[in-house]
């Protein structure tokens, strides 16, 4: 009820912000219309030349076309509008350029697309990019950019994509990004960002993808993220997040990816997660502090391709109907407290015969007992990696394992001593396993 009230408040705030932005846009449109009527094409040409000045190395000779004998609209990487001949796109991605981004980029007042990804650019993102009222896409991934993310993107109400991945950016995610009502994708993974995930992002109601992987974020996943009813991808792995997954996040039926591995998130998975998130394709929560049983309802999320629950504190038995996950190619439940050292612990293996796309299966370092059933040879012919060590499994290695013709990794040792159990398996290792690790 509290979160519903919060989401309603966010909706009201969003409407209010929309009115303000519409009024601001009208004023700026009048300003730009006046500017367009004047002969300002020269300002675009000069801004591009200033951009060129700060590029120190151009191994593909991109800028040989940037000369006075060719109109700037025909320069490589430049796209202009037909009517006013103003620069609308600056796209030099994958050009191996080194240097820095000129602040004069802010003078390209009709710019809609900036794509400088996959280069060797350094220095800061000039705050002048926030002067670009019509900007829709900002792509700067795979560079060596430093400094903070500019905060005043409220001046860019058309912005849909902010892609800043794999740089060296520092500081916080600006709260102001929550005012971008058309923002669809925010990707900042693999930087050095700190602070928390801003609750204000819950205002950006068009968001479909949030990617915070591998930064230095702390704190909880804000409840307000659960207000993003169009969200498809939520990734925040490799940070220092704690707390629980917001209850409302389980109710976003459009979610296809939840990836929060390598954090300190705790709590239990919602019992009906497989019903509320039936479109889920990736659920990766490995290396956290989740507890309780593995929800039986996960078998209802039949589109799952990756299910990794490894290295948490799950208890009980592995559900025996995971065979309904006919699209799964990786299934990991290792490093938990599953099983009861009994003969029924491995019953779930029989249901996995239906998972014909399964390539990696890991249930090592638990408390599974009993012996490996012959039915293990009926697993997917695509299976290439099988991790079973660190349990209480005993007996003879089934000859049926030779049916797994693509098996290249058969791990019977305890890979990480989370739970100090040991397997007691005897017999010949199947010839199919070309790369084999067997520790007693």
XYZ file of N, CA, C and O in Angstrom, residues 159-316:
632
model
N 15.852 13.162 -24.726
C 16.870 12.126 -24.563
C 16.249 10.766 -24.266
O 15.474 10.608 -23.325
N 16.623 9.777 -25.080
C 16.092 8.424 -24.944
C 17.152 7.412 -24.520
O 16.845 6.448 -23.823
N 18.378 7.610 -24.978
C 19.432 6.631 -24.726
C 20.668 7.318 -24.156
O 21.220 8.228 -24.781
N 21.107 6.879 -22.985
C 22.366 7.320 -22.389
C 23.210 6.066 -22.202
O 22.920 5.220 -21.347
N 24.251 5.947 -23.021
C 25.063 4.723 -23.034
C 26.510 5.114 -22.758
O 27.218 5.625 -23.633
N 26.944 4.892 -21.525
C 28.255 5.352 -21.057
C 29.109 4.188 -20.550
O 30.021 4.366 -19.753
N 28.846 2.997 -21.023
C 29.484 1.801 -20.490
C 30.979 1.755 -20.764
O 31.485 2.350 -21.705
N 31.676 1.012 -19.897
C 33.111 0.737 -20.036
C 33.926 2.015 -20.220
O 34.584 2.214 -21.229
N 33.858 2.864 -19.213
C 34.705 4.043 -19.133
C 35.320 4.076 -17.732
O 35.386 3.043 -17.054
N 35.755 5.244 -17.295
C 36.345 5.403 -15.966
C 35.639 6.531 -15.217
O 36.263 7.288 -14.479
N 34.350 6.610 -15.423
C 33.568 7.683 -14.822
C 33.455 7.499 -13.309
O 33.392 6.369 -12.801
N 33.414 8.616 -12.603
C 33.332 8.601 -11.148
C 32.129 9.433 -10.691
O 31.407 10.004 -11.506
N 31.955 9.488 -9.379
C 30.847 10.272 -8.843
C 29.545 9.497 -8.835
O 29.507 8.286 -9.059
N 28.461 10.197 -8.581
C 27.131 9.604 -8.465
C 26.373 9.659 -9.792
O 26.720 10.426 -10.689
N 25.323 8.861 -9.875
C 24.349 9.028 -10.953
C 23.499 10.243 -10.596
O 22.908 10.292 -9.516
N 23.426 11.246 -11.460
C 22.661 12.464 -11.125
C 21.184 12.166 -10.891
O 20.549 11.447 -11.665
N 20.647 12.728 -9.830
C 19.215 12.589 -9.555
C 18.367 13.156 -10.683
O 17.239 12.706 -10.924
N 18.912 14.152 -11.387
C 18.158 14.839 -12.428
C 17.755 13.925 -13.583
O 16.835 14.243 -14.351
N 18.431 12.771 -13.723
C 18.074 11.864 -14.813
C 16.641 11.361 -14.674
O 16.024 10.945 -15.655
N 16.120 11.397 -13.466
C 14.741 10.963 -13.263
C 13.714 11.858 -13.912
O 12.547 11.475 -14.044
N 14.110 13.051 -14.346
C 13.175 13.967 -14.997
C 13.054 13.712 -16.497
O 12.253 14.360 -17.169
N 13.857 12.783 -17.023
C 13.833 12.512 -18.465
C 12.697 11.531 -18.765
O 12.856 10.311 -18.684
N 11.557 12.076 -19.135
C 10.350 11.270 -19.278
C 10.356 10.378 -20.506
O 9.525 9.469 -20.611
N 11.300 10.620 -21.426
C 11.387 9.778 -22.622
C 12.564 8.804 -22.561
O 12.795 8.058 -23.502
N 13.280 8.814 -21.458
C 14.461 7.964 -21.338
C 14.061 6.493 -21.376
O 13.240 6.037 -20.587
N 14.674 5.762 -22.310
C 14.381 4.337 -22.496
C 15.502 3.470 -21.931
O 15.249 2.429 -21.323
N 16.749 3.903 -22.131
C 17.885 3.062 -21.740
C 18.939 3.890 -21.025
O 19.364 4.932 -21.524
N 19.359 3.405 -19.862
C 20.457 4.008 -19.112
C 21.465 2.912 -18.819
O 21.215 2.000 -18.033
N 22.618 2.992 -19.468
C 23.659 1.987 -19.309
C 24.937 2.653 -18.811
O 25.513 3.505 -19.504
N 25.373 2.262 -17.627
C 26.599 2.835 -17.056
C 27.522 1.744 -16.524
O 28.393 2.006 -15.699
N 27.350 0.511 -16.973
C 28.128 -0.578 -16.384
C 29.626 -0.445 -16.687
O 30.036 0.161 -17.646
N 30.400 -1.029 -15.767
C 31.861 -1.010 -15.814
C 32.421 0.413 -15.836
O 33.071 0.837 -16.781
N 32.129 1.130 -14.763
C 32.749 2.418 -14.486
C 33.213 2.396 -13.030
O 33.362 1.320 -12.440
N 33.449 3.559 -12.453
C 33.862 3.646 -11.048
C 32.856 4.513 -10.279
O 33.239 5.270 -9.383
N 31.608 4.378 -10.620
C 30.572 5.201 -10.008
C 30.303 4.757 -8.572
O 30.446 3.577 -8.231
N 29.915 5.713 -7.742
C 29.685 5.454 -6.324
C 28.284 5.920 -5.942
O 27.510 6.378 -6.766
N 28.004 5.830 -4.636
C 26.697 6.257 -4.147
C 25.662 5.166 -4.338
O 25.977 3.995 -4.492
N 24.418 5.563 -4.338
C 23.334 4.603 -4.506
C 22.612 4.777 -5.824
O 22.881 5.709 -6.594
N 21.707 3.848 -6.102
C 20.832 3.979 -7.266
C 19.768 5.018 -6.917
O 19.030 4.844 -5.946
N 19.664 6.110 -7.673
C 18.742 7.185 -7.286
C 17.274 6.760 -7.329
O 16.813 6.249 -8.357
N 16.538 6.943 -6.250
C 15.095 6.669 -6.278
C 14.373 7.497 -7.337
O 13.320 7.085 -7.840
N 14.936 8.661 -7.691
C 14.284 9.539 -8.667
C 14.112 8.878 -10.023
O 13.262 9.294 -10.819
N 14.897 7.823 -10.307
C 14.751 7.138 -11.591
C 13.359 6.518 -11.739
O 12.924 6.225 -12.860
N 12.677 6.338 -10.625
C 11.307 5.833 -10.704
C 10.369 6.787 -11.401
O 9.252 6.406 -11.796
N 10.782 8.061 -11.569
C 9.969 9.043 -12.301
C 10.081 8.872 -13.815
O 9.204 9.316 -14.557
N 11.196 8.282 -14.275
C 11.451 8.156 -15.716
C 10.631 6.991 -16.250
O 11.135 5.899 -16.509
N 9.360 7.222 -16.433
C 8.372 6.157 -16.641
C 8.530 5.387 -17.944
O 7.921 4.336 -18.119
N 9.353 5.882 -18.875
C 9.554 5.167 -20.139
C 10.735 4.202 -20.097
O 11.009 3.512 -21.085
N 11.431 4.145 -18.962
C 12.634 3.309 -18.869
C 12.323 1.842 -19.127
O 11.399 1.271 -18.546
N 13.118 1.250 -20.015
C 13.008 -0.173 -20.312
C 14.259 -0.938 -19.887
O 14.194 -2.140 -19.647
N 15.389 -0.233 -19.809
C 16.636 -0.919 -19.485
C 17.482 -0.086 -18.533
O 17.784 1.073 -18.799
N 17.863 -0.706 -17.427
C 18.785 -0.111 -16.455
C 19.947 -1.066 -16.271
O 19.749 -2.241 -15.940
N 21.153 -0.569 -16.489
C 22.339 -1.427 -16.366
C 23.383 -0.730 -15.513
O 24.039 0.211 -15.963
N 23.538 -1.207 -14.275
C 24.486 -0.637 -13.319
C 25.630 -1.600 -13.009
O 26.377 -1.379 -12.051
N 25.791 -2.670 -13.770
C 26.772 -3.708 -13.462
C 28.175 -3.147 -13.206
O 28.647 -2.247 -13.903
N 28.840 -3.753 -12.212
C 30.265 -3.556 -11.956
C 30.658 -2.084 -11.794
O 31.415 -1.524 -12.566
N 30.088 -1.504 -10.758
C 30.488 -0.188 -10.263
C 30.746 -0.331 -8.768
O 31.083 -1.420 -8.303
N 30.586 0.734 -8.028
C 30.799 0.696 -6.580
C 29.565 1.194 -5.842
O 29.674 1.880 -4.819
N 28.393 0.834 -6.339
C 27.155 1.287 -5.726
C 26.899 0.572 -4.397
O 27.235 -0.607 -4.232
N 26.296 1.307 -3.482
C 25.949 0.753 -2.169
C 24.479 1.041 -1.898
O 23.805 1.729 -2.657
N 23.991 0.510 -0.767
C 22.607 0.762 -0.379
C 21.650 -0.239 -0.996
O 22.051 -1.246 -1.586
N 20.371 0.050 -0.872
C 19.318 -0.842 -1.358
C 18.955 -0.535 -2.803
O 19.248 0.542 -3.324
N 18.300 -1.495 -3.430
C 17.613 -1.219 -4.696
C 16.353 -0.433 -4.332
O 15.506 -0.935 -3.587
N 16.207 0.801 -4.788
C 15.076 1.630 -4.345
C 13.723 1.009 -4.694
O 13.552 0.438 -5.773
N 12.773 1.132 -3.780
C 11.416 0.660 -4.049
C 10.835 1.318 -5.292
O 10.025 0.714 -6.014
N 11.241 2.567 -5.542
C 10.686 3.322 -6.671
C 10.978 2.674 -8.018
O 10.266 2.913 -8.996
N 12.025 1.839 -8.105
C 12.309 1.133 -9.359
C 11.133 0.237 -9.730
O 10.871 -0.025 -10.899
N 10.399 -0.203 -8.724
C 9.220 -1.034 -8.975
C 8.084 -0.299 -9.642
O 7.094 -0.910 -10.055
N 8.186 1.041 -9.763
C 7.155 1.825 -10.451
C 7.367 1.850 -11.967
O 6.515 2.376 -12.693
N 8.489 1.317 -12.442
C 8.814 1.363 -13.881
C 8.142 0.192 -14.586
O 8.733 -0.872 -14.777
N 6.912 0.382 -14.973
C 6.097 -0.709 -15.494
C 6.461 -1.151 -16.910
O 5.883 -2.111 -17.424
N 7.428 -0.461 -17.540
C 7.883 -0.875 -18.875
C 9.274 -1.508 -18.817
O 9.855 -1.844 -19.838
N 9.806 -1.693 -17.625
C 11.168 -2.189 -17.453
C 11.304 -3.626 -17.956
O 10.524 -4.499 -17.585
N 12.315 -3.845 -18.807
C 12.591 -5.185 -19.329
C 13.890 -5.758 -18.767
O 13.994 -6.966 -18.570
N 14.877 -4.893 -18.565
C 16.189 -5.353 -18.127
C 16.609 -4.570 -16.887
O 16.664 -3.333 -16.914
N 16.943 -5.291 -15.825
C 17.515 -4.665 -14.640
C 18.782 -5.420 -14.273
O 18.740 -6.595 -13.909
N 19.915 -4.722 -14.403
C 21.203 -5.346 -14.106
C 21.957 -4.472 -13.105
O 22.114 -3.273 -13.320
N 22.426 -5.090 -12.040
C 23.196 -4.360 -11.028
C 24.222 -5.275 -10.371
O 24.538 -5.134 -9.201
N 24.756 -6.220 -11.132
C 25.717 -7.180 -10.591
C 27.055 -6.508 -10.300
O 27.395 -5.474 -10.874
N 27.803 -7.111 -9.368
C 29.157 -6.662 -9.117
C 29.253 -5.316 -8.442
O 30.139 -4.520 -8.748
N 28.350 -5.044 -7.496
C 28.408 -3.829 -6.703
C 28.484 -4.217 -5.230
O 28.966 -5.305 -4.901
N 28.011 -3.373 -4.365
C 27.975 -3.691 -2.937
C 26.586 -3.389 -2.389
O 26.424 -2.836 -1.306
N 25.579 -3.782 -3.171
C 24.197 -3.526 -2.801
C 23.750 -4.494 -1.701
O 24.224 -5.632 -1.626
N 22.838 -4.035 -0.881
C 22.324 -4.848 0.216
C 20.800 -4.723 0.252
O 20.183 -4.206 -0.674
N 20.209 -5.191 1.345
C 18.751 -5.136 1.430
C 18.104 -6.247 0.623
O 18.738 -7.248 0.280
N 16.846 -6.076 0.293
C 16.083 -7.087 -0.431
C 15.667 -6.558 -1.806
O 15.771 -5.365 -2.079
N 15.216 -7.464 -2.652
C 14.638 -7.053 -3.927
C 13.271 -6.436 -3.639
O 12.438 -7.055 -2.963
N 13.013 -5.222 -4.122
C 11.702 -4.597 -3.855
C 10.547 -5.480 -4.303
O 10.590 -6.054 -5.400
N 9.552 -5.565 -3.451
C 8.395 -6.415 -3.746
C 7.769 -6.047 -5.085
O 7.378 -6.920 -5.864
N 7.692 -4.735 -5.378
C 7.031 -4.285 -6.607
C 7.776 -4.724 -7.856
O 7.183 -4.825 -8.933
N 9.071 -4.990 -7.728
C 9.837 -5.417 -8.897
C 9.334 -6.765 -9.414
O 9.390 -7.053 -10.612
N 8.827 -7.594 -8.505
C 8.290 -8.903 -8.900
C 7.002 -8.777 -9.704
O 6.552 -9.752 -10.302
N 6.384 -7.605 -9.691
C 5.102 -7.425 -10.376
C 5.235 -6.764 -11.741
O 4.226 -6.449 -12.373
N 6.465 -6.544 -12.188
C 6.666 -5.935 -13.510
C 6.703 -7.058 -14.541
O 7.746 -7.692 -14.770
N 5.597 -7.317 -15.160
C 5.459 -8.488 -16.035
C 6.328 -8.407 -17.287
O 6.570 -9.423 -17.940
N 6.810 -7.200 -17.618
C 7.648 -7.044 -18.814
C 9.101 -7.445 -18.568
O 9.879 -7.538 -19.522
N 9.485 -7.686 -17.315
C 10.876 -7.984 -16.999
C 11.341 -9.270 -17.678
O 10.705 -10.315 -17.567
N 12.476 -9.154 -18.361
C 13.084 -10.321 -18.990
C 14.422 -10.688 -18.360
O 14.872 -11.822 -18.487
N 15.069 -9.707 -17.731
C 16.375 -9.960 -17.120
C 16.445 -9.325 -15.740
O 16.177 -8.135 -15.582
N 16.799 -10.135 -14.752
C 17.188 -9.640 -13.430
C 18.573 -10.212 -13.162
O 18.745 -11.425 -13.036
N 19.540 -9.328 -13.072
C 20.926 -9.756 -12.857
C 21.503 -8.927 -11.717
O 21.815 -7.760 -11.882
N 21.628 -9.522 -10.547
C 22.120 -8.802 -9.370
C 23.189 -9.604 -8.643
O 23.401 -9.431 -7.439
N 23.878 -10.500 -9.346
C 24.904 -11.322 -8.720
C 26.047 -10.501 -8.139
O 26.245 -9.337 -8.478
N 26.788 -11.127 -7.211
C 27.963 -10.508 -6.593
C 27.608 -9.210 -5.864
O 28.171 -8.158 -6.119
N 26.633 -9.324 -4.968
C 26.272 -8.233 -4.074
C 26.070 -8.829 -2.682
O 26.574 -9.922 -2.385
N 25.323 -8.140 -1.833
C 24.997 -8.642 -0.486
C 23.491 -8.595 -0.255
O 23.014 -8.328 0.850
N 22.747 -8.866 -1.314
C 21.287 -8.814 -1.245
C 20.775 -10.055 -0.516
O 21.281 -11.161 -0.721
N 19.780 -9.860 0.333
C 19.286 -10.967 1.152
C 17.784 -11.134 0.985
O 17.175 -10.565 0.090
N 17.212 -11.932 1.887
C 15.770 -12.191 1.821
C 15.470 -13.449 1.026
O 16.371 -14.166 0.574
N 14.208 -13.726 0.852
C 13.763 -14.888 0.096
C 13.195 -14.451 -1.244
O 12.745 -13.316 -1.396
N 13.226 -15.352 -2.198
C 12.571 -15.086 -3.475
C 11.062 -15.235 -3.290
O 10.609 -16.133 -2.568
N 10.317 -14.364 -3.935
C 8.856 -14.408 -3.839
C 8.359 -15.782 -4.278
O 8.782 -16.307 -5.318
N 7.456 -16.371 -3.508
C 7.000 -17.736 -3.776
C 6.392 -17.877 -5.165
O 6.566 -18.904 -5.833
N 5.675 -16.851 -5.632
C 5.020 -16.952 -6.951
C 5.781 -16.207 -8.034
O 5.202 -15.756 -9.024
N 7.091 -16.093 -7.902
C 7.908 -15.367 -8.867
C 7.722 -15.883 -10.293
O 7.708 -15.111 -11.245
N 7.556 -17.165 -10.456
C 7.401 -17.729 -11.795
C 6.082 -17.394 -12.450
O 5.945 -17.485 -13.668
N 5.105 -16.984 -11.646
C 3.808 -16.585 -12.185
C 3.794 -15.097 -12.519
O 3.282 -14.690 -13.566
N 4.353 -14.285 -11.636
C 4.333 -12.835 -11.871
C 5.364 -12.410 -12.905
O 5.177 -11.406 -13.594
N 6.459 -13.159 -13.003
C 7.513 -12.839 -13.980
C 7.628 -13.965 -15.001
O 8.688 -14.545 -15.218
N 6.535 -14.251 -15.652
C 6.497 -15.385 -16.581
C 7.298 -15.142 -17.853
O 7.558 -16.081 -18.609
N 7.692 -13.888 -18.124
C 8.481 -13.589 -19.320
C 9.981 -13.554 -19.042
O 10.772 -13.224 -19.925
N 10.375 -13.914 -17.836
C 11.772 -13.847 -17.435
C 12.633 -14.791 -18.274
O 12.292 -15.955 -18.471
N 13.747 -14.262 -18.774
C 14.695 -15.067 -19.538
C 16.003 -15.282 -18.782
O 16.681 -16.284 -18.977
N 16.372 -14.318 -17.937
C 17.611 -14.408 -17.159
C 17.304 -14.049 -15.709
O 16.793 -12.962 -15.426
N 17.625 -14.961 -14.798
C 17.587 -14.687 -13.369
C 18.932 -15.093 -12.803
O 19.222 -16.280 -12.626
N 19.767 -14.099 -12.559
C 21.132 -14.341 -12.079
C 21.297 -13.617 -10.752
O 21.453 -12.398 -10.714
N 21.268 -14.379 -9.656
C 21.410 -13.791 -8.323
C 22.554 -14.452 -7.557
O 22.596 -14.413 -6.327
N 23.495 -15.037 -8.261
C 24.571 -15.778 -7.604
C 25.424 -14.866 -6.722
O 25.485 -13.660 -6.926
N 26.047 -15.477 -5.720
C 26.944 -14.779 -4.796
C 26.243 -13.627 -4.077
O 26.648 -12.473 -4.143
N 25.155 -13.953 -3.384
C 24.453 -13.012 -2.535
C 24.147 -13.697 -1.208
O 24.854 -14.646 -0.825
N 23.111 -13.253 -0.533
C 22.758 -13.827 0.761
C 21.291 -14.233 0.812
O 20.634 -14.155 1.854
N 20.751 -14.668 -0.333
C 19.371 -15.138 -0.376
C 19.236 -16.426 0.445
O 20.178 -17.212 0.560
N 18.059 -16.624 0.982
C 17.810 -17.797 1.818
C 16.426 -18.356 1.510
O 15.724 -17.872 0.621
N 16.049 -19.386 2.285
C 14.747 -19.997 2.083
C 14.776 -21.030 0.969
O 15.831 -21.350 0.404
N 13.622 -21.553 0.594
C 13.555 -22.565 -0.464
C 13.603 -21.957 -1.857
O 13.328 -20.767 -2.036
N 13.977 -22.772 -2.821
C 13.871 -22.369 -4.226
C 12.400 -22.440 -4.614
O 11.777 -23.501 -4.488
N 11.797 -21.347 -5.066
C 10.360 -21.363 -5.363
C 10.000 -22.384 -6.438
O 10.617 -22.419 -7.508
N 9.021 -23.197 -6.135
C 8.530 -24.189 -7.104
C 7.974 -23.495 -8.346
O 8.046 -24.017 -9.461
N 7.443 -22.288 -8.167
C 6.808 -21.575 -9.279
C 7.783 -21.210 -10.394
O 7.349 -20.850 -11.488
N 9.093 -21.279 -10.138
C 10.065 -20.948 -11.192
C 9.857 -21.804 -12.439
O 10.190 -21.385 -13.542
N 9.310 -22.992 -12.256
C 9.075 -23.861 -13.412
C 8.048 -23.277 -14.362
O 7.954 -23.693 -15.523
N 7.279 -22.289 -13.882
C 6.284 -21.647 -14.743
C 6.911 -20.598 -15.658
O 6.316 -20.220 -16.669
N 8.129 -20.134 -15.318
C 8.814 -19.141 -16.151
C 9.516 -19.877 -17.283
O 10.757 -19.969 -17.337
N 8.736 -20.380 -18.205
C 9.239 -21.319 -19.215
C 10.176 -20.688 -20.236
O 10.789 -21.395 -21.026
N 10.293 -19.352 -20.220
C 11.213 -18.713 -21.155
C 12.624 -18.554 -20.582
O 13.528 -18.065 -21.263
N 12.825 -18.993 -19.353
C 14.138 -18.858 -18.730
C 15.219 -19.557 -19.554
O 15.093 -20.721 -19.912
N 16.286 -18.816 -19.812
C 17.444 -19.361 -20.504
C 18.636 -19.501 -19.568
O 19.513 -20.333 -19.785
N 18.668 -18.672 -18.542
C 19.740 -18.730 -17.543
C 19.128 -18.577 -16.168
O 18.440 -17.594 -15.894
N 19.385 -19.564 -15.322
C 18.918 -19.532 -13.940
C 20.104 -19.865 -13.053
O 20.543 -21.015 -12.987
N 20.661 -18.857 -12.392
C 21.841 -19.057 -11.560
C 21.551 -18.583 -10.140
O 21.473 -17.383 -9.873
N 21.391 -19.545 -9.236
C 21.102 -19.286 -7.833
C 22.299 -19.658 -6.957
O 22.170 -19.775 -5.736
N 23.460 -19.816 -7.567
C 24.634 -20.354 -6.890
C 25.128 -19.453 -5.770
O 25.012 -18.230 -5.833
N 25.725 -20.087 -4.756
C 26.407 -19.405 -3.651
C 25.520 -18.385 -2.942
O 25.792 -17.206 -2.896
N 24.429 -18.933 -2.426
C 23.558 -18.225 -1.509
C 23.324 -19.140 -0.310
O 24.198 -19.940 0.025
N 22.158 -19.044 0.316
C 21.850 -19.880 1.468
C 20.509 -20.586 1.285
O 19.742 -20.761 2.243
N 20.233 -21.005 0.054
C 18.984 -21.715 -0.215
C 19.015 -23.088 0.470
O 20.064 -23.748 0.539
N 17.845 -23.495 0.954
C 17.725 -24.770 1.659
C 16.599 -25.592 1.037
O 15.846 -25.113 0.185
N 16.511 -26.846 1.489
C 15.456 -27.718 1.007
C 15.892 -28.483 -0.229
O 17.086 -28.665 -0.490
